[in-house]
Tab-separated table of C-alpha atoms in Angstrom:
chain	number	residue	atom	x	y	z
E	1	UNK	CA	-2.041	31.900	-39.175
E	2	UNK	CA	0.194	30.464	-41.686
E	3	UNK	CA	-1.019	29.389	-45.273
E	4	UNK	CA	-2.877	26.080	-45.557
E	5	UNK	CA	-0.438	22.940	-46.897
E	6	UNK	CA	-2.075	22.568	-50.392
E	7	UNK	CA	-4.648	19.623	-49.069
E	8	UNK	CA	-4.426	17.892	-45.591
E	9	UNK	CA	-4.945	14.202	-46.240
E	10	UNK	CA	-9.207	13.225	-46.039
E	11	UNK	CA	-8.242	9.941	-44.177
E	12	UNK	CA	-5.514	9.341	-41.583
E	13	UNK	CA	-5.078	5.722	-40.410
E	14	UNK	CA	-4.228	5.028	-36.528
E	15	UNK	CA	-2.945	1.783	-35.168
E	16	UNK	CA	-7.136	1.679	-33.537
E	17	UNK	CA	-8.611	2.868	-37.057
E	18	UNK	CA	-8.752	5.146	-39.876
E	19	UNK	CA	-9.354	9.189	-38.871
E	20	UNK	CA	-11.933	11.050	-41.447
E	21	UNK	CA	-12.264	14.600	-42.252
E	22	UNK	CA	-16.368	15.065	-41.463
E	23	UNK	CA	-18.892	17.233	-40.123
E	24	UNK	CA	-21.266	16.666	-36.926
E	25	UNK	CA	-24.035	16.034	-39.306
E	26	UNK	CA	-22.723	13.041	-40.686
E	27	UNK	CA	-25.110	10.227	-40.229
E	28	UNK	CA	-22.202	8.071	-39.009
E	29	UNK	CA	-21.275	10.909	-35.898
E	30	UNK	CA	-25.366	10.270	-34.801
E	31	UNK	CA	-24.614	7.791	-32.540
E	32	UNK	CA	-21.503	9.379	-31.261
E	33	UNK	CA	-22.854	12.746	-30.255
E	34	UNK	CA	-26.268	11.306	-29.137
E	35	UNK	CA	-24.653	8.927	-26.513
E	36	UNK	CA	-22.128	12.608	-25.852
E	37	UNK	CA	-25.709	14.119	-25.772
E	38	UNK	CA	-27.227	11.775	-23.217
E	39	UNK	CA	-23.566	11.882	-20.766
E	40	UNK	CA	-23.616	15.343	-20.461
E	41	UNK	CA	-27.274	15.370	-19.800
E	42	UNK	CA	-27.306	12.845	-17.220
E	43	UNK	CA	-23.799	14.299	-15.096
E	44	UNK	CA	-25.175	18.424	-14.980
E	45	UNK	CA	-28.813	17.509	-14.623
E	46	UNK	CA	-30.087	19.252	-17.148
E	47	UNK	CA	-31.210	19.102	-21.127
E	48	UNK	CA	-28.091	19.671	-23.662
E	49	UNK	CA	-28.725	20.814	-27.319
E	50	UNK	CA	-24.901	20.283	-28.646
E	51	UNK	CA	-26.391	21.971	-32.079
E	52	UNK	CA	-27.353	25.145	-30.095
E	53	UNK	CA	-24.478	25.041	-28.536
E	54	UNK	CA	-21.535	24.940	-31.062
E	55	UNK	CA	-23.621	24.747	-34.570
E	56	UNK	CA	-21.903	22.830	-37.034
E	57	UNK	CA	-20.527	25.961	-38.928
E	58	UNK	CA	-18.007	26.503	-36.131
E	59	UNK	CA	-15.904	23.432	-36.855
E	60	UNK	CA	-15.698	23.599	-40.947
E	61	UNK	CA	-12.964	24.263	-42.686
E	62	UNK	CA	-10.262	26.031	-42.778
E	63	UNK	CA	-10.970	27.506	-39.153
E	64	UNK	CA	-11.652	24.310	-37.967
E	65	UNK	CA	-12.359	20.508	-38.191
E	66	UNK	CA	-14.671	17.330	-37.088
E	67	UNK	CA	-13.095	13.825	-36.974
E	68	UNK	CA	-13.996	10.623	-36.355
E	69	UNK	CA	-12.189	7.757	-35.576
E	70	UNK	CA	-13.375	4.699	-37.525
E	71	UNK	CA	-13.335	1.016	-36.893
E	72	UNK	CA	-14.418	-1.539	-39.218
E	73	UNK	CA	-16.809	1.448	-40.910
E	74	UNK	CA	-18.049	2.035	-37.238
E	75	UNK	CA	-17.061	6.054	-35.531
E	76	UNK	CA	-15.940	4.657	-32.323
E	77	UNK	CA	-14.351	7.873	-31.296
E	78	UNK	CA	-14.498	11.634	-32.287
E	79	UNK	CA	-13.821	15.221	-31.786
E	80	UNK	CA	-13.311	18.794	-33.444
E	81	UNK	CA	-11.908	22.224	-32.785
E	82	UNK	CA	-13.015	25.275	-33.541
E	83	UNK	CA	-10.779	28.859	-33.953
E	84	UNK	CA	-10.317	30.165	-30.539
E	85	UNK	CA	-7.831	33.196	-31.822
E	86	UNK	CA	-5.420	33.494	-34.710
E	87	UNK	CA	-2.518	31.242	-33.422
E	88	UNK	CA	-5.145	29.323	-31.169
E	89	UNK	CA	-7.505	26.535	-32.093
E	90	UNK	CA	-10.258	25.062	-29.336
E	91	UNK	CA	-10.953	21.644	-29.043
E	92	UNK	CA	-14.687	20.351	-28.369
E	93	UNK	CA	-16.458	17.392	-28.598
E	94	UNK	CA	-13.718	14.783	-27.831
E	95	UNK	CA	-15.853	11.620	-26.986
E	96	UNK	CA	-15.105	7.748	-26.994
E	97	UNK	CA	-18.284	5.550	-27.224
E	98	UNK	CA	-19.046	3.987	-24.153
E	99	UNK	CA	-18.389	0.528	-25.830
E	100	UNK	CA	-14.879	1.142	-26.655
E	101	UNK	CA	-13.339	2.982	-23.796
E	102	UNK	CA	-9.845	2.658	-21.881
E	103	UNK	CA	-8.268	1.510	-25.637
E	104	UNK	CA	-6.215	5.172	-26.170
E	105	UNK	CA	-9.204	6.025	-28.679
E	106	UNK	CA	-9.970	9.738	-27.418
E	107	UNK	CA	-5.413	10.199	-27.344
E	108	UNK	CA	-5.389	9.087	-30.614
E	109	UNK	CA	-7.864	11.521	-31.802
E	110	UNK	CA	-6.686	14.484	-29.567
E	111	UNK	CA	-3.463	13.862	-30.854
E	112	UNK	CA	-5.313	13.727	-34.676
E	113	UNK	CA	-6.913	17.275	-34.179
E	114	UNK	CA	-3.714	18.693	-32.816
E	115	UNK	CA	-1.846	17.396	-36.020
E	116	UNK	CA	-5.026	18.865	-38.205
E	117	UNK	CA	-5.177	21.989	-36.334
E	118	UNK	CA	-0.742	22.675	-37.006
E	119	UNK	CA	-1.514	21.833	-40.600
E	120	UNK	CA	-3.711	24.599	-40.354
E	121	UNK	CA	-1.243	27.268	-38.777
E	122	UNK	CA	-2.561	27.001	-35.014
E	123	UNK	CA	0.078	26.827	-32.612
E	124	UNK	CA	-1.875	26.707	-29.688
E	125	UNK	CA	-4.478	24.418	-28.253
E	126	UNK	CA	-6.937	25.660	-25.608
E	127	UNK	CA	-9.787	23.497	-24.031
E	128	UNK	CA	-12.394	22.986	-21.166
E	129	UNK	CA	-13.809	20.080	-19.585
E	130	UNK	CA	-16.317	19.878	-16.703
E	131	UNK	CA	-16.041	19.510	-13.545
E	132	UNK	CA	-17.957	16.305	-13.512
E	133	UNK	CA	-15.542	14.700	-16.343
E	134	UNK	CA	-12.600	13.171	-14.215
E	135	UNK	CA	-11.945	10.811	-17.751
E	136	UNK	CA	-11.522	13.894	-19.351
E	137	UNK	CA	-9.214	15.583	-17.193
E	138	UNK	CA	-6.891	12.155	-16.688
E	139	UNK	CA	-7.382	12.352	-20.888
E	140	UNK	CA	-5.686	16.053	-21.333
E	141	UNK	CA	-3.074	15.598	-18.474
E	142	UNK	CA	-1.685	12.400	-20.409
E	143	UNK	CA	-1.535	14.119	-23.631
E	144	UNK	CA	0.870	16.900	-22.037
E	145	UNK	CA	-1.772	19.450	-21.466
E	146	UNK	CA	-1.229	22.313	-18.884
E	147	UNK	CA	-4.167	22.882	-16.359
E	148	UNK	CA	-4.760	26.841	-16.466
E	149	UNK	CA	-6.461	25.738	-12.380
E	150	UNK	CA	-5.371	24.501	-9.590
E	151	UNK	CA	-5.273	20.647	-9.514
E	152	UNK	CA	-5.607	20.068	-6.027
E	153	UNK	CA	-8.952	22.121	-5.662
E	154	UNK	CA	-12.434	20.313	-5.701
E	155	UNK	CA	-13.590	20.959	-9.350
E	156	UNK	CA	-16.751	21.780	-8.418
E	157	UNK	CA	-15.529	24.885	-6.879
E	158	UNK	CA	-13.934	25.739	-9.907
E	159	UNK	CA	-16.535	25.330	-12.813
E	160	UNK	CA	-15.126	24.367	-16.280
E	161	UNK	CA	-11.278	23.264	-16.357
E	162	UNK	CA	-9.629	25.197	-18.785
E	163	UNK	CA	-6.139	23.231	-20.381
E	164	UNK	CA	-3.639	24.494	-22.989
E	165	UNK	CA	-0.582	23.046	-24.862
E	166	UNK	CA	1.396	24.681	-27.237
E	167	UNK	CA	1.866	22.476	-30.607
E	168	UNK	CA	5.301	24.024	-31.364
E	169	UNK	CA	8.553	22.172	-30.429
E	170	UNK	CA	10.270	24.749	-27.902
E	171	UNK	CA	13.097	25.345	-30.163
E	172	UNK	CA	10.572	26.412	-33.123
E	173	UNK	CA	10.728	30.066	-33.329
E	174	UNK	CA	6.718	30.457	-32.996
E	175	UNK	CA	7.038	28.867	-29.266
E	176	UNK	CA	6.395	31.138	-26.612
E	177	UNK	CA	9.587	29.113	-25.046
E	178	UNK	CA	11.908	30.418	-27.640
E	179	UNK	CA	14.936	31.654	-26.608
E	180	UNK	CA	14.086	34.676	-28.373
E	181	UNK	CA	10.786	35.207	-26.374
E	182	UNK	CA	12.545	34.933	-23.062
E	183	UNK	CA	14.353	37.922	-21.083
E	184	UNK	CA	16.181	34.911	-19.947
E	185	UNK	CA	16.844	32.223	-22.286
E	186	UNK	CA	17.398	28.927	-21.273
E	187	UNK	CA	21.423	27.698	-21.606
């Protein structure tokens, strides 16, 4: 990875909100991850323990990051990513409360963690979503990401989704679409 910028900025306003630098123990991210808590609960059928999971050390700084999106002092919307590989940073925990869905909230802080995560010298984003989350799905596909599965196979079949986008431009030289990665480059 490349050296950190001297300080990425704490706050980051959107046209919903304002996006903070936190952590999942936050009092304000309670809410967020219990109702994330419950969801995933109630679609597999069985108990989730996010904290077991992914403990909160995974998403600090300067390997990762946990945001939240805030409205009027509220976290309406949230998410972090973790370090997946050197170049490639994992996002997690992308959740809109149920409240204040189907506004562009979870795009707005996708596209906040992929802006954190290039600060931090990641030029790849990998993910997974259930099977059981179409939201989530419809969510990565219309912020550009690839699905590594087939999309016309049941999703059940298939387990977790795995996605990936690459934050580079293709003309940046760290792009895997870089003329100078290609046996053919592109005219």
């Amino acid at each position: 990875m490349t050296a950190l910028p001297p300080k990425l900025p704490a706050t980051l306003p959107t046209s919903a909100g304002t996006v903070v630098h936190t952590t999942v123990t936050d009092p304000l991210a309670r809410p967020l991850l219990a109702e994330l808590t419950h969801e995933y609960s109630t679609r597999y059928g069985r108990p989730v323990d996010l904290g077991l999971e992914y403990p909160a050390a995974e998403f600090a700084p300067p390997r990762g990051a946990f945001l939240l999106l805030l409205v009027d002092g509220e976290a309406v919307a949230g998410g972090a990513y973790r370090r997946y590989d050197a170049t490639t940073a994992e996002l997690k925990r992308i959740w809109t409360h149920s409240a204040h869905r189907r506004r562009g909230l979870g795009l707005q802080v996708v596209e906040a963690l992929e802006r954190d995560a290039e600060c931090r010298g990641y030029t790849r984003i990998r993910l997974t979503t259930g099977p059981r989350q179409p939201e989530a799905k419809g969510l990565y596909l219309a912020a550009g990401y690839r699905p590594l599965f087939d999309l016309t196979a049941d999703p059940e079949s298939l387990g977790p989704l795995p996605f990936e986008k690459h934050l580079k431009h293709p003309d940046h030289p760290d792009h895997p679409e870089h003329p100078e990665h290609l046996e053919n480059p592109r005219p």
